[in-house]
Coordinates of C-alpha atoms in Angstrom, one line a residue:
Chain A
M15 CA 153.3 144.5 94.2
A16 CA 151.7 142.1 91.7
Y17 CA 148.8 139.9 90.8
Q18 CA 149.2 136.3 91.7
L19 CA 147.1 133.2 91.0
N20 CA 147.8 129.9 92.9
Q21 CA 146.3 126.7 91.5
V22 CA 143.2 128.5 90.2
S23 CA 140.5 126.3 88.5
V24 CA 137.2 127.6 87.1
S25 CA 134.2 125.5 86.0
I26 CA 131.3 126.8 84.0
A27 CA 128.2 124.6 83.6
E28 CA 130.1 121.6 84.9
R29 CA 132.9 122.1 82.3
E30 CA 136.4 123.0 83.6
V31 CA 137.5 126.0 81.6
L32 CA 140.6 126.8 83.6
R33 CA 142.7 124.1 85.2
N34 CA 145.3 124.7 88.0
I35 CA 146.6 128.1 86.8
S36 CA 149.5 129.5 88.7
C37 CA 151.1 132.7 87.6
T38 CA 152.4 136.1 88.6
L39 CA 151.7 139.3 86.6
Q40 CA 154.6 141.7 87.4
E41 CA 153.9 145.4 87.4
G42 CA 155.0 147.6 84.5
K43 CA 154.9 144.8 81.9
W44 CA 152.9 144.3 78.8
I45 CA 151.8 140.7 79.1
S46 CA 150.0 139.0 76.2
V47 CA 147.6 136.1 76.5
I48 CA 147.4 133.8 73.4
G49 CA 145.6 130.6 72.6
Q50 CA 143.0 129.1 70.3
T51 CA 139.3 130.0 70.7
G52 CA 138.0 128.4 73.9
A53 CA 141.4 128.0 75.4
G54 CA 140.4 129.9 78.5
K55 CA 142.0 133.3 77.8
S56 CA 138.9 135.5 78.4
T57 CA 138.0 133.5 81.6
F58 CA 141.5 134.0 82.9
A59 CA 141.1 137.8 82.3
K60 CA 137.8 137.8 84.1
V61 CA 139.3 136.0 87.1
I62 CA 142.0 138.7 87.3
K63 CA 139.3 141.4 87.1
G64 CA 137.3 139.6 89.9
L65 CA 134.3 139.1 87.6
V66 CA 134.2 135.3 88.1
P67 CA 132.5 134.8 91.5
S68 CA 133.5 131.2 92.2
Y69 CA 136.7 129.5 91.6
E70 CA 139.1 127.1 93.3
G71 CA 142.5 128.2 94.4
E72 CA 143.9 131.6 95.5
Y73 CA 144.0 135.0 94.0
I74 CA 146.6 137.1 95.8
L75 CA 146.4 140.8 94.9
H76 CA 149.3 142.9 96.3
Q77 CA 150.2 140.2 98.9
Q78 CA 146.6 140.0 100.1
L79 CA 144.0 137.3 99.4
L80 CA 141.1 138.6 97.3
P81 CA 138.0 138.9 99.5
G82 CA 135.3 136.3 98.9
N83 CA 132.3 138.6 99.2
S84 CA 131.3 140.5 96.1
K85 CA 131.5 144.0 97.6
G86 CA 135.0 143.5 99.0
R87 CA 136.1 141.9 95.7
M88 CA 134.8 144.7 93.5
K89 CA 136.5 147.2 95.7
A90 CA 139.8 145.3 95.6
V91 CA 139.9 145.1 91.8
R92 CA 138.8 148.7 91.3
E93 CA 142.3 149.5 90.1
I94 CA 142.0 147.1 87.2
G95 CA 140.5 148.4 83.9
F96 CA 138.9 146.1 81.4
V97 CA 138.4 146.8 77.7
F98 CA 136.1 144.2 76.2
Q99 CA 135.8 143.2 72.6
Y100 CA 134.0 145.9 70.6
P101 CA 134.1 148.3 73.6
E102 CA 132.0 150.8 71.7
H103 CA 129.0 148.5 72.4
Q104 CA 129.0 149.7 76.0
I105 CA 128.4 153.4 75.1
F106 CA 125.1 154.7 76.3
E107 CA 125.3 158.4 77.3
T108 CA 124.1 161.3 75.2
T109 CA 127.4 163.1 74.9
V110 CA 131.0 162.0 74.8
Y111 CA 131.7 164.1 77.9
K112 CA 129.1 162.2 79.9
E113 CA 130.3 158.9 78.6
L114 CA 133.9 159.6 79.5
T115 CA 133.1 160.8 83.0
F116 CA 130.6 157.9 83.8
G117 CA 133.2 155.7 85.5
P118 CA 134.8 158.4 87.7
R119 CA 131.3 159.7 88.6
M120 CA 130.3 156.2 89.7
R121 CA 133.4 156.0 91.8
G122 CA 132.5 159.3 93.4
H123 CA 135.4 161.3 92.2
S124 CA 135.1 165.1 92.6
P125 CA 134.3 167.2 89.5
K126 CA 137.6 168.9 89.8
R127 CA 139.5 165.6 89.7
I128 CA 137.4 164.5 86.7
E129 CA 138.2 167.7 84.8
E130 CA 141.9 167.3 85.5
A131 CA 141.9 163.7 84.3
L132 CA 139.9 164.4 81.1
K133 CA 142.4 166.4 79.0
P134 CA 145.4 164.1 79.2
V135 CA 143.3 161.1 78.4
L136 CA 141.8 162.7 75.3
E137 CA 145.3 163.6 74.2
Q138 CA 146.5 160.1 74.8
V139 CA 143.8 158.5 72.7
G140 CA 144.3 161.1 70.0
L141 CA 140.9 162.9 70.3
S142 CA 140.4 166.7 70.4
T143 CA 138.4 168.4 73.1
D144 CA 135.8 169.5 70.4
I145 CA 134.5 166.0 70.5
L146 CA 133.2 166.3 74.1
S147 CA 129.9 167.8 73.2
R148 CA 129.1 165.4 70.4
V149 CA 126.7 162.5 70.5
P150 CA 128.8 159.3 70.7
F151 CA 126.4 157.4 68.4
E152 CA 127.2 159.9 65.6
L153 CA 130.9 159.3 65.6
S154 CA 132.8 157.0 63.3
G155 CA 133.5 153.4 64.4
G156 CA 137.2 154.2 65.1
Q157 CA 136.4 157.3 67.1
R158 CA 133.7 155.5 69.1
R159 CA 136.3 152.8 70.0
R160 CA 138.7 155.5 71.1
V161 CA 136.0 157.1 73.3
A162 CA 135.2 153.7 74.8
I163 CA 138.8 153.0 75.6
A164 CA 139.3 156.6 76.9
S165 CA 136.4 156.0 79.3
V166 CA 138.3 153.1 80.8
L167 CA 141.7 154.9 80.8
I168 CA 140.2 157.9 82.6
A169 CA 140.0 155.9 85.8
D170 CA 143.8 155.5 85.6
P171 CA 143.9 151.7 86.0
K172 CA 147.0 150.2 87.5
L173 CA 146.4 147.0 85.4
L174 CA 144.6 147.3 82.1
I175 CA 143.1 144.2 80.5
L176 CA 142.5 144.4 76.8
D177 CA 140.3 141.6 75.4
E178 CA 141.0 141.8 71.6
P179 CA 140.7 145.6 71.6
T180 CA 141.4 145.8 67.8
A181 CA 138.8 143.3 66.6
G182 CA 137.1 144.7 63.5
L183 CA 139.6 147.6 62.9
D184 CA 141.5 148.1 59.6
P185 CA 145.3 147.4 59.8
L186 CA 146.3 151.1 60.1
S187 CA 143.8 151.9 62.9
R188 CA 144.9 148.7 64.6
R189 CA 148.5 149.6 64.7
A190 CA 147.7 153.2 65.7
L191 CA 145.5 152.0 68.6
L192 CA 148.0 149.5 69.9
Q193 CA 150.9 152.1 69.6
M194 CA 148.8 154.5 71.6
L195 CA 148.1 152.0 74.3
K196 CA 151.8 151.0 74.4
E197 CA 152.8 154.6 74.9
W198 CA 150.2 155.0 77.6
Q199 CA 151.6 151.9 79.3
Q200 CA 155.2 152.9 79.2
M201 CA 154.6 156.5 80.1
N202 CA 152.6 155.7 83.2
H203 CA 154.5 152.5 84.0
R204 CA 151.3 150.4 84.0
T205 CA 150.7 146.7 83.5
V206 CA 148.8 145.5 80.5
L207 CA 147.2 142.1 80.0
F208 CA 146.6 141.9 76.2
I209 CA 144.4 139.1 74.8
S210 CA 144.9 138.7 71.1
H211 CA 144.8 136.3 68.1
Q212 CA 147.2 138.4 66.1
M213 CA 150.7 136.9 66.6
E214 CA 152.3 139.9 64.9
D215 CA 150.8 142.3 67.5
V216 CA 151.8 140.0 70.3
A217 CA 155.4 139.8 69.1
E218 CA 155.5 143.6 68.5
Y219 CA 154.3 144.9 71.8
S220 CA 154.8 142.2 74.5
D221 CA 157.3 141.9 77.3
E222 CA 155.9 138.5 78.3
V223 CA 153.5 136.0 76.7
M224 CA 151.2 133.4 78.3
V225 CA 150.1 130.5 76.2
F226 CA 146.8 128.8 77.0
H227 CA 145.6 125.6 75.6
R228 CA 142.3 123.8 76.6
G229 CA 142.2 125.5 80.0
H230 CA 145.9 124.9 80.8
L231 CA 148.7 127.4 81.0
L232 CA 151.3 125.8 78.7
G233 CA 153.9 128.4 79.0
H234 CA 154.7 131.9 80.4
S235 CA 157.9 133.4 79.2
D236 CA 159.4 136.5 77.6
A237 CA 158.2 137.1 74.1
N238 CA 161.6 136.9 72.4
S239 CA 162.4 133.4 73.8
L240 CA 158.9 132.1 73.0
F241 CA 158.9 133.2 69.4
M242 CA 162.6 132.8 68.6
K243 CA 163.8 129.9 70.7
N244 CA 161.2 127.7 72.5
T245 CA 158.7 127.6 69.7
E246 CA 157.6 124.0 70.6
V247 CA 155.1 125.6 73.2
L248 CA 153.4 127.4 70.3
E249 CA 153.3 124.1 68.3
R250 CA 151.7 122.3 71.2
A251 CA 149.0 125.0 71.5
G252 CA 148.4 124.8 67.7
L253 CA 149.5 128.5 67.2
P254 CA 151.5 129.9 64.2
L255 CA 154.7 131.9 64.4
P256 CA 154.4 135.6 63.8
E257 CA 154.7 136.4 60.0
P258 CA 158.1 138.2 60.3
V259 CA 159.6 135.2 62.2
Q260 CA 158.2 132.9 59.5
L261 CA 159.8 135.0 56.8
L262 CA 163.1 135.0 58.7
R263 CA 163.0 131.2 58.8
L264 CA 162.3 131.1 55.1
V265 CA 165.2 133.4 54.3
E266 CA 167.4 131.2 56.5
E267 CA 166.3 128.1 54.7
L268 CA 166.8 129.6 51.2
S269 CA 170.2 131.1 52.1
G270 CA 171.3 128.0 54.0
R271 CA 172.7 130.0 56.9
R272 CA 171.5 130.9 60.3
I273 CA 170.7 134.6 61.0
E274 CA 171.2 135.4 64.7
V275 CA 168.3 137.7 65.8
N276 CA 167.4 138.0 69.5
S277 CA 164.2 140.1 69.1
C278 CA 160.9 139.0 67.7
R279 CA 159.9 142.6 66.7
E280 CA 159.4 143.2 63.0
Q281 CA 161.8 146.1 62.6
D282 CA 164.6 144.3 64.5
I283 CA 164.2 141.2 62.3
I284 CA 164.3 143.4 59.1
N285 CA 167.3 145.3 60.3
Q286 CA 169.2 142.1 61.1
V287 CA 168.3 140.4 57.8
R288 CA 169.4 143.6 56.0
L289 CA 172.7 143.7 57.9
V290 CA 173.5 140.0 57.1
W291 CA 172.4 140.5 53.5
E292 CA 174.6 143.6 53.0
A293 CA 177.6 141.8 54.6
R294 CA 177.1 138.9 52.2
S295 CA 176.8 141.2 49.2
L296 CA 180.1 142.8 50.3
Q297 CA 181.7 139.5 50.6
N298 CA 180.6 138.5 47.1
E299 CA 182.0 141.7 45.7
Chain B
M19 CA 122.8 134.8 84.4
N20 CA 122.2 131.9 82.1
K21 CA 121.6 129.6 85.0
K22 CA 118.6 131.6 86.1
I23 CA 116.7 130.8 83.0
V24 CA 115.4 127.3 83.6
W25 CA 111.7 128.0 83.0
G26 CA 110.7 125.4 80.4
Q27 CA 114.1 125.1 78.9
F28 CA 114.4 122.3 76.3
T29 CA 115.9 119.2 78.0
E30 CA 116.7 116.2 75.8
T31 CA 115.8 112.8 77.2
G32 CA 114.6 111.1 74.1
S33 CA 111.2 110.2 75.7
L34 CA 108.0 109.5 73.9
L35 CA 106.9 113.1 74.4
H36 CA 110.1 114.3 72.8
R37 CA 109.5 112.2 69.7
L38 CA 105.9 113.4 69.2
D39 CA 105.0 115.8 66.3
P40 CA 105.0 119.4 67.7
R41 CA 101.5 119.9 66.2
T42 CA 100.2 117.0 68.3
K43 CA 101.6 118.5 71.4
L44 CA 100.4 122.0 70.6
L45 CA 96.8 120.9 69.8
S46 CA 96.7 118.4 72.8
L47 CA 97.9 121.1 75.1
L48 CA 95.3 123.5 73.9
V49 CA 92.5 120.9 74.3
I50 CA 93.7 119.9 77.8
M51 CA 94.0 123.5 78.9
L52 CA 90.4 124.2 77.7
S53 CA 89.3 121.0 79.5
F54 CA 90.5 122.6 82.8
E55 CA 87.4 124.7 82.6
L56 CA 85.7 121.5 83.8
L57 CA 87.7 121.5 87.0
Q58 CA 85.3 121.8 89.9
T59 CA 85.0 118.8 92.2
F60 CA 87.8 117.2 94.1
A61 CA 87.6 114.2 91.7
T62 CA 88.1 116.3 88.6
Y63 CA 91.2 118.0 90.2
M64 CA 92.6 114.6 91.1
T65 CA 92.1 113.3 87.6
A66 CA 93.7 116.3 86.0
T67 CA 96.6 116.1 88.5
A68 CA 97.1 112.4 87.8
F69 CA 97.1 113.1 84.1
V70 CA 99.7 115.9 84.4
G71 CA 101.7 113.7 86.7
M72 CA 101.7 111.0 84.1
L73 CA 102.9 113.5 81.4
L74 CA 105.8 114.6 83.7
Q75 CA 106.7 111.0 84.3
T76 CA 106.6 110.2 80.5
S77 CA 108.9 113.1 79.7
R78 CA 111.6 111.4 81.8
I79 CA 112.8 114.9 82.8
P80 CA 113.9 115.1 86.5
L81 CA 111.0 116.5 88.6
R82 CA 113.3 119.0 90.3
L83 CA 113.7 120.8 87.0
F84 CA 109.9 121.3 86.8
A85 CA 109.9 122.3 90.5
R86 CA 112.6 124.9 89.8
G87 CA 110.5 126.2 86.9
L88 CA 107.7 126.9 89.3
K89 CA 109.8 129.0 91.6
P90 CA 109.3 132.3 89.7
L91 CA 105.6 131.8 90.1
L92 CA 105.8 131.5 93.9
L93 CA 105.0 135.1 94.6
I94 CA 102.0 135.1 92.3
L95 CA 100.7 131.9 93.9
I96 CA 101.1 133.2 97.4
F97 CA 99.4 136.5 96.5
T98 CA 96.5 134.7 94.7
F99 CA 96.0 132.4 97.6
L100 CA 96.0 135.2 100.2
Y101 CA 93.7 137.3 98.1
H102 CA 91.1 134.6 98.0
V103 CA 91.5 133.5 101.6
L104 CA 91.4 136.9 103.2
L105 CA 89.2 139.0 100.9
T106 CA 86.5 136.6 99.6
G107 CA 83.8 134.4 101.1
E108 CA 81.5 134.8 104.1
T109 CA 81.8 131.9 106.5
V110 CA 84.5 133.1 108.9
I111 CA 86.5 130.3 110.5
W112 CA 89.2 132.4 112.2
S113 CA 89.7 136.1 112.7
W114 CA 92.2 138.4 114.3
S115 CA 91.6 142.2 114.4
F116 CA 90.6 143.1 110.8
I117 CA 91.9 139.9 109.3
K118 CA 89.3 137.3 108.5
L119 CA 89.8 133.8 107.2
T120 CA 86.9 132.3 105.4
Q121 CA 86.0 128.8 104.4
E122 CA 85.0 129.7 100.8
G123 CA 88.1 131.7 100.4
L124 CA 90.3 128.8 101.6
V125 CA 88.6 126.4 99.1
N126 CA 88.7 128.9 96.2
G127 CA 92.3 129.9 96.9
T128 CA 93.4 126.3 96.9
R129 CA 91.5 125.6 93.7
I130 CA 93.0 128.6 91.8
V131 CA 96.5 127.9 93.0
W132 CA 96.2 124.2 92.1
Q133 CA 94.9 125.2 88.6
I134 CA 97.7 127.7 88.0
I135 CA 100.3 125.0 89.0
L136 CA 98.8 122.5 86.7
L137 CA 98.7 125.0 83.8
A138 CA 102.3 126.0 84.4
L139 CA 103.5 122.4 84.5
L140 CA 101.6 121.6 81.3
A141 CA 103.2 124.6 79.5
S142 CA 106.7 123.6 80.8
V143 CA 106.1 120.0 79.6
L144 CA 105.6 121.4 76.1
T145 CA 108.6 123.7 76.0
A146 CA 110.9 121.2 77.8
T147 CA 110.1 118.4 75.3
T148 CA 109.9 120.4 72.1
K149 CA 112.9 122.1 70.4
P150 CA 112.0 125.8 69.8
L151 CA 112.5 125.6 66.1
L152 CA 110.3 122.5 65.8
M153 CA 107.6 124.3 67.8
A154 CA 107.7 127.2 65.5
Q155 CA 107.4 124.9 62.5
G156 CA 104.5 123.2 64.1
L157 CA 102.9 126.5 64.8
E158 CA 103.3 127.5 61.1
K159 CA 101.7 124.4 59.9
L160 CA 98.8 124.8 62.3
L161 CA 98.2 128.4 61.2
K162 CA 98.5 127.5 57.5
P163 CA 94.7 127.6 56.9
L164 CA 94.7 131.3 57.9
Y165 CA 97.1 132.0 55.0
K166 CA 94.2 131.6 52.6
L167 CA 92.5 134.4 54.4
G168 CA 95.4 136.7 53.6
I169 CA 97.2 136.5 56.9
P170 CA 101.0 136.3 56.5
T171 CA 101.4 133.2 58.6
E172 CA 104.8 132.3 57.1
A173 CA 106.3 135.7 57.9
F174 CA 104.8 135.4 61.4
S175 CA 106.4 132.0 61.9
L176 CA 109.7 133.2 60.6
M177 CA 109.4 136.0 63.2
V178 CA 108.8 133.6 66.0
V179 CA 111.8 131.4 64.9
I180 CA 114.1 134.4 64.8
A181 CA 112.9 135.7 68.1
I182 CA 113.5 132.3 69.7
R183 CA 116.8 131.9 68.0
F184 CA 118.1 135.2 69.3
I185 CA 117.2 134.8 73.0
P186 CA 120.5 133.1 73.9
T187 CA 122.5 135.7 71.8
I188 CA 120.8 138.6 73.5
I189 CA 121.4 137.0 77.0
Q190 CA 125.1 136.6 76.1
E191 CA 125.2 140.3 75.0
L192 CA 123.5 141.3 78.2
D193 CA 126.0 139.5 80.3
R194 CA 128.9 141.1 78.4
I195 CA 127.4 144.6 78.8
I196 CA 126.8 144.2 82.5
L197 CA 130.4 143.0 83.0
A198 CA 131.8 145.9 80.9
Q199 CA 129.8 148.5 82.9
Q200 CA 130.8 146.8 86.2
A201 CA 134.4 147.1 85.1
R202 CA 133.9 150.8 84.8
G203 CA 132.7 151.1 88.3
Y204 CA 128.9 150.7 87.7
D205 CA 127.0 149.2 90.6
V206 CA 123.2 149.3 90.8
A207 CA 123.4 149.1 94.6
S208 CA 125.4 152.3 94.9
V209 CA 122.8 154.3 93.0
T210 CA 120.7 156.3 95.5
R211 CA 117.0 155.6 95.7
P212 CA 115.4 158.4 93.6
K213 CA 117.8 157.7 90.8
R214 CA 117.3 153.9 91.0
V215 CA 114.7 154.2 88.2
F216 CA 117.5 155.2 85.8
A217 CA 120.0 152.8 87.2
Y218 CA 119.5 150.3 84.3
I219 CA 120.1 152.8 81.5
P220 CA 123.8 152.0 81.2
I221 CA 122.8 148.4 80.5
L222 CA 119.6 148.8 78.5
V223 CA 120.7 151.5 76.1
P224 CA 123.7 149.5 74.8
L225 CA 121.6 146.3 74.7
F226 CA 118.9 148.0 72.6
A227 CA 121.5 149.6 70.4
T228 CA 123.4 146.4 69.6
T229 CA 120.1 144.4 69.2
I230 CA 118.7 146.9 66.8
Q231 CA 122.0 147.0 64.9
R232 CA 121.9 143.2 64.7
A233 CA 118.3 143.1 63.6
E234 CA 119.1 145.5 60.8
Q235 CA 122.0 143.4 59.6
L236 CA 119.8 140.3 59.8
S237 CA 117.1 141.9 57.7
F238 CA 119.7 142.8 55.1
A239 CA 121.0 139.2 55.1
I240 CA 117.4 137.9 54.7
D241 CA 116.8 140.3 51.8
A242 CA 120.1 139.3 50.3
R243 CA 119.0 135.7 50.3
A244 CA 115.9 136.7 48.3
Y245 CA 113.4 136.1 51.0
G246 CA 109.8 136.9 50.0
T247 CA 110.3 136.5 46.3
G248 CA 109.2 133.4 44.5
K249 CA 107.6 130.5 46.2
G250 CA 107.3 130.0 49.9
R251 CA 109.9 128.5 52.1
T252 CA 110.2 124.7 52.3
S253 CA 111.6 122.8 55.2
Y254 CA 114.4 120.3 55.3
R255 CA 112.7 118.4 58.0
Q256 CA 109.2 117.5 57.1
L257 CA 106.7 117.1 59.9
E258 CA 104.8 113.8 59.9
F259 CA 102.2 112.2 62.2
K260 CA 103.3 108.8 63.4
R261 CA 101.7 106.1 65.5
G262 CA 102.7 107.7 68.7
D263 CA 100.9 110.9 67.7
F264 CA 97.6 109.1 67.2
A265 CA 98.1 107.4 70.6
A266 CA 98.8 110.8 72.2
G267 CA 95.8 112.4 70.5
G268 CA 93.7 109.5 71.6
S269 CA 94.9 109.8 75.2
T270 CA 94.0 113.5 75.2
I271 CA 90.5 112.7 74.0
I272 CA 90.1 110.0 76.6
F273 CA 91.2 112.4 79.3
V274 CA 88.8 115.1 78.2
L275 CA 85.9 112.5 78.1
M276 CA 86.8 111.3 81.5
M277 CA 86.8 114.8 82.9
L278 CA 83.4 115.3 81.3
L279 CA 81.9 112.1 82.7
I280 CA 83.3 112.7 86.2
R281 CA 82.0 116.3 86.1
I282 CA 78.5 115.0 85.2
Y283 CA 78.2 111.9 87.3
V284 CA 80.5 112.1 90.3

């Protein structure tokens, strides 16, 4: 069970924005999509969600070709959730309750099923049930974003696409939101397609990373090998290393010795550097 | 979504019409439109059509773009024509049950439709050959005399410029909101008929909310740049009448005179 593209190309206004993309998104993985502005990341995500009506190539969803007609396509991609940039801009209902239940109501779910889904979702995004009767436009920016994301999670998507979900948030809220989404993904064994410009977030949460450059897919590999070993792909795409990895390289350069770290996560790098440092201090003593 | 908006979209070809001063184009258009009041005989229609045809040719914009611009008018044209043909006039030339086709109706219907098409083509020549911002600048200059009467023409023209500038941004926002709601299972077609009236709320409410928010930010930004204090705004690009403008103005006057003469003598 997976999402597969075969030689997919997309042109918008006679300009090719995606060229011959072939890839497979395995279930249960957090897959990040990185690339400079205009590299084709968002278009790629829209193709996966079936929001791009015409493209060349094949989109195979769970071993079946995606239907060409709009109705069939929308039905087939129903299981895919999409959180756009600034998702709070899609809020329109008069209460948080109505806003959260909009999607399930549109899909014709029974009131009982909606009620059952509501509480766990609120818990997951860290909102209390008191908020349900409030007017969404009166909430704080961070709360509104949580409501908007909860309104997508309530449909229990098998694949969740996040298009820069943390844009405009302060560093602490950003971490908290991503941590919350990671927990949701792992707990429910869901697939996440995460578009971001923040290399640190990508290194921290991803299982796999796709690198886009001018409409091409330059590389698709696991996060550790991309950031720690095969960094030339990043160079070709004009992307920087995550800050912890940059610091690690600096420490290596200054100390004149290689520090073996297999993980690109911040805490793993810190731990390894500390270990090496302590071992060296012991030696010196 | 963006592809649907072709009506009079600016298309650069670098033609003579593109290079004209926007004031020349605005004034000439006004005069030509007024001169369409003289349209009556077949000869006047043919003269006006030839003139508009010449303008389209001079713009060097493919005719199919103008034709595509007329498409949204098709319903109005058909309705106007049928209204005249079936409901006005006395000399019946064909009838079936209560439907009567009259000679006067046929003539009037053709005339009105012809006139609407000519006006629409003229308007799209203006917008297709003039950048929106230049047009606003031209408008401001033309309205300047009213400033002395205490009418805030500068604020008005700034308003027009901003409105034009934000059309693409708002369309982009609209696209994004539609996609976001679709991704949550929103589908207008699935809404049952009595509720169809409210079907666009999930799109319009967020669109208004973000647009108002953006407008508020813009007004702060304009204030922060000290708009409205001190002397009026100046323009980096100064409008200037050139030889071509006099030629265009002259052609307009010749056209109007020709229409007058044909109306009187032919």
